[in-house]
Amino acid sequence: MSSSAEERQTSHGSTGEEEEEPCSYAIQLVTSSVLPMVMQTSIELGLFDIIADLGQASASEIASHLPTNNPDAPFMLDRMLYLLSTRSVLSCSAIDSDGDGGGFGRVYSITSVSKYFVSNQDGVSLIPLMVLIQDKVFMASWVKNHGIPKSVIHGMLSIAKEDDVAEYGKNVRKLALVLLEAISESLGLERKCNAPSREGVRY
């Protein structure tokens, strides 16, 4: 009896520490959609290409290259970019913003990870793959009463709209170009001078 009581007491005493890590991980799962949403927004705004062109830039400098008059844009961008830096997607450095040591600001630059989201000389990057995964057709398959949940319950899949399917197909073709480029580079293949341009390729 006493042994059981001691075990329960020990168990209760360590419950807080033991549950802290699982609770933290559970919260990460709840908010896990934030990162891909920020990535998608960054892609749509062309932030990676802007940062690559500037080399290193603050949120205010990046915002000045966007077609916006929103005074809160630099603040909003800074929050997005800082999140990406915590995942090593971007590099973040602190600088003396006013030159006299009285204030500091953050500047961002491309990393070995985000370079894959910067268009190369042929306009190829991993952006089509990101867009494909975030496509309405793909995302709708996970929504209640559609796609996979509906299939699990009722054994049937909903049919996407024709326009959405067409856009999905475009993203698939873009992704195919990215994969072909990666395969060519891994095999050390070089494009011939008389090779047809991507604009002329038909599927």
XYZ file of C-alpha atoms in Angstrom:
203
model
C 0.000 0.000 0.000
C 2.716 2.430 1.014
C 4.649 1.594 -2.139
C 1.636 2.403 -4.301
C 1.102 5.686 -2.457
C 4.757 6.638 -2.989
C 4.474 5.815 -6.696
C 1.370 7.996 -7.038
C 3.075 10.818 -5.181
C 6.139 10.561 -7.407
C 3.907 10.442 -10.449
C 1.971 13.541 -9.369
C 5.181 15.375 -8.570
C 6.623 14.865 -12.055
C 3.396 15.348 -14.000
C 3.994 19.052 -14.633
C 7.449 18.555 -16.120
C 6.431 15.498 -18.097
C 3.409 17.221 -19.620
C 5.168 20.499 -20.435
C 6.941 19.180 -23.517
C 3.906 17.311 -24.964
C 1.736 20.385 -24.335
C 4.261 22.595 -26.105
C 4.356 20.209 -29.042
C 0.542 20.065 -29.163
C 0.440 23.868 -29.400
C 2.980 23.714 -32.229
C 0.676 21.332 -34.083
C -2.270 23.682 -33.594
C -0.306 26.585 -35.086
C 1.573 24.528 -37.681
C -0.463 25.993 -40.547
C 0.955 29.466 -39.870
C 4.360 28.772 -41.440
C 3.061 27.531 -44.835
C 0.580 30.426 -44.917
C 3.402 32.909 -44.321
C 5.468 31.147 -46.967
C 2.589 31.347 -49.436
C 2.050 35.042 -48.721
C 5.781 35.724 -49.091
C 5.757 33.969 -52.454
C 2.708 35.879 -53.695
C 4.347 39.168 -52.694
C 7.632 38.168 -54.307
C 9.550 38.793 -51.084
C 12.289 36.244 -51.732
C 13.176 37.758 -55.100
C 13.141 41.264 -53.592
C 15.470 40.255 -50.755
C 17.772 38.427 -53.177
C 18.010 41.538 -55.371
C 18.703 43.823 -52.402
C 21.161 41.426 -50.762
C 20.196 42.511 -47.258
C 17.191 44.639 -46.378
C 14.932 45.772 -43.574
C 11.171 45.310 -43.647
C 10.763 49.000 -44.530
C 13.123 48.689 -47.499
C 11.328 45.580 -48.694
C 7.928 47.261 -48.296
C 9.122 50.166 -50.476
C 9.395 47.696 -53.369
C 5.767 46.614 -53.013
C 2.806 48.410 -54.634
C 1.251 49.455 -51.327
C 0.446 52.613 -49.404
C -0.356 50.721 -46.218
C 1.601 52.425 -43.389
C 1.507 49.177 -41.396
C 3.097 47.135 -44.203
C 6.659 47.286 -42.773
C 5.428 46.132 -39.363
C 3.404 43.299 -40.873
C 6.288 42.230 -43.104
C 8.722 42.287 -40.202
C 6.577 39.862 -38.235
C 6.353 37.523 -41.238
C 10.043 37.719 -42.060
C 11.101 37.204 -38.462
C 8.971 34.056 -38.277
C 10.734 32.755 -41.388
C 14.095 33.560 -39.804
C 13.233 31.458 -36.737
C 12.838 28.521 -39.138
C 16.143 29.329 -40.907
C 14.278 30.190 -44.091
C 15.792 33.681 -43.894
C 18.770 35.110 -42.068
C 18.084 37.888 -39.563
C 20.686 40.332 -38.249
C 20.435 43.270 -35.863
C 21.854 46.617 -36.996
C 22.221 50.074 -35.514
C 19.238 51.734 -37.166
C 20.064 55.372 -36.291
C 23.857 55.241 -36.311
C 24.428 56.318 -32.726
C 23.633 53.118 -30.908
C 20.292 54.418 -29.701
C 18.145 52.020 -31.652
C 18.389 48.714 -33.420
C 16.534 47.235 -36.356
C 16.394 43.908 -38.149
C 17.628 43.179 -41.649
C 16.982 39.996 -43.593
C 18.900 38.082 -46.228
C 18.601 34.911 -48.260
C 19.859 31.620 -46.796
C 20.822 28.299 -48.351
C 17.182 27.298 -47.816
C 15.366 30.331 -49.236
C 17.577 30.393 -52.333
C 15.376 27.589 -53.631
C 12.452 30.018 -53.587
C 14.330 32.593 -55.659
C 13.846 32.288 -59.404
C 17.049 31.374 -61.246
C 18.043 32.621 -64.700
C 15.383 30.386 -66.241
C 12.701 31.455 -63.791
C 12.827 28.066 -62.054
C 12.404 27.588 -58.301
C 10.439 25.549 -55.765
C 7.668 28.138 -55.838
C 5.435 26.046 -58.158
C 5.602 23.156 -55.686
C 4.572 25.440 -52.822
C 1.764 26.907 -54.900
C 0.664 23.438 -55.957
C 0.403 22.173 -52.382
C -1.512 25.310 -51.353
C -3.777 25.134 -54.422
C -7.534 25.363 -53.852
C -8.123 21.954 -55.396
C -5.591 20.296 -53.098
C -6.637 22.200 -49.975
C -10.347 21.610 -50.591
C -9.741 17.860 -50.443
C -9.062 18.224 -46.698
C -12.117 20.334 -45.891
C -15.103 18.812 -44.104
C -17.834 17.512 -46.456
C -15.323 17.516 -49.313
C -12.550 15.278 -50.557
C -10.802 13.021 -48.081
C -13.067 13.564 -45.014
C -16.141 12.938 -47.164
C -14.491 9.919 -48.736
C -13.719 8.452 -45.308
C -17.324 8.836 -44.161
C -19.294 8.329 -47.359
C -16.810 6.659 -49.701
C -17.004 9.405 -52.294
C -14.997 12.384 -53.480
C -16.370 15.766 -54.492
C -15.520 17.078 -57.948
C -13.597 20.353 -58.113
C -14.659 23.216 -60.365
C -13.309 23.121 -63.906
C -11.444 26.447 -63.559
C -9.762 25.248 -60.359
C -8.677 22.024 -62.047
C -7.225 24.007 -64.961
C -5.181 26.181 -62.585
C -4.083 23.056 -60.739
C -2.874 21.605 -64.026
C -0.784 24.720 -64.739
C 0.930 24.374 -61.380
C 1.657 20.707 -62.073
C 3.323 21.629 -65.367
C 5.424 24.309 -63.641
C 6.490 21.765 -61.048
C 7.508 19.362 -63.815
C 9.891 22.015 -65.150
C 11.424 22.430 -61.701
C 11.987 18.689 -61.397
C 13.477 18.447 -64.890
C 15.852 21.286 -64.059
C 16.929 19.582 -60.828
C 17.483 16.251 -62.592
C 19.520 17.918 -65.331
C 21.734 19.674 -62.787
C 22.262 16.497 -60.749
C 23.338 14.642 -63.892
C 25.572 17.496 -64.984
C 23.643 18.000 -68.201
C 23.881 21.269 -70.091
C 21.146 22.803 -72.175
C 21.956 23.060 -75.872
C 21.956 26.481 -77.475
C 19.273 25.424 -79.931
C 17.079 23.842 -77.269
C 13.473 25.108 -77.381
C 12.497 27.670 -74.783
C 10.153 26.708 -71.977
C 7.551 29.027 -73.422
C 7.447 26.804 -76.489
C 7.117 23.534 -74.642
C 3.730 21.878 -74.924
C 2.234 19.164 -72.755
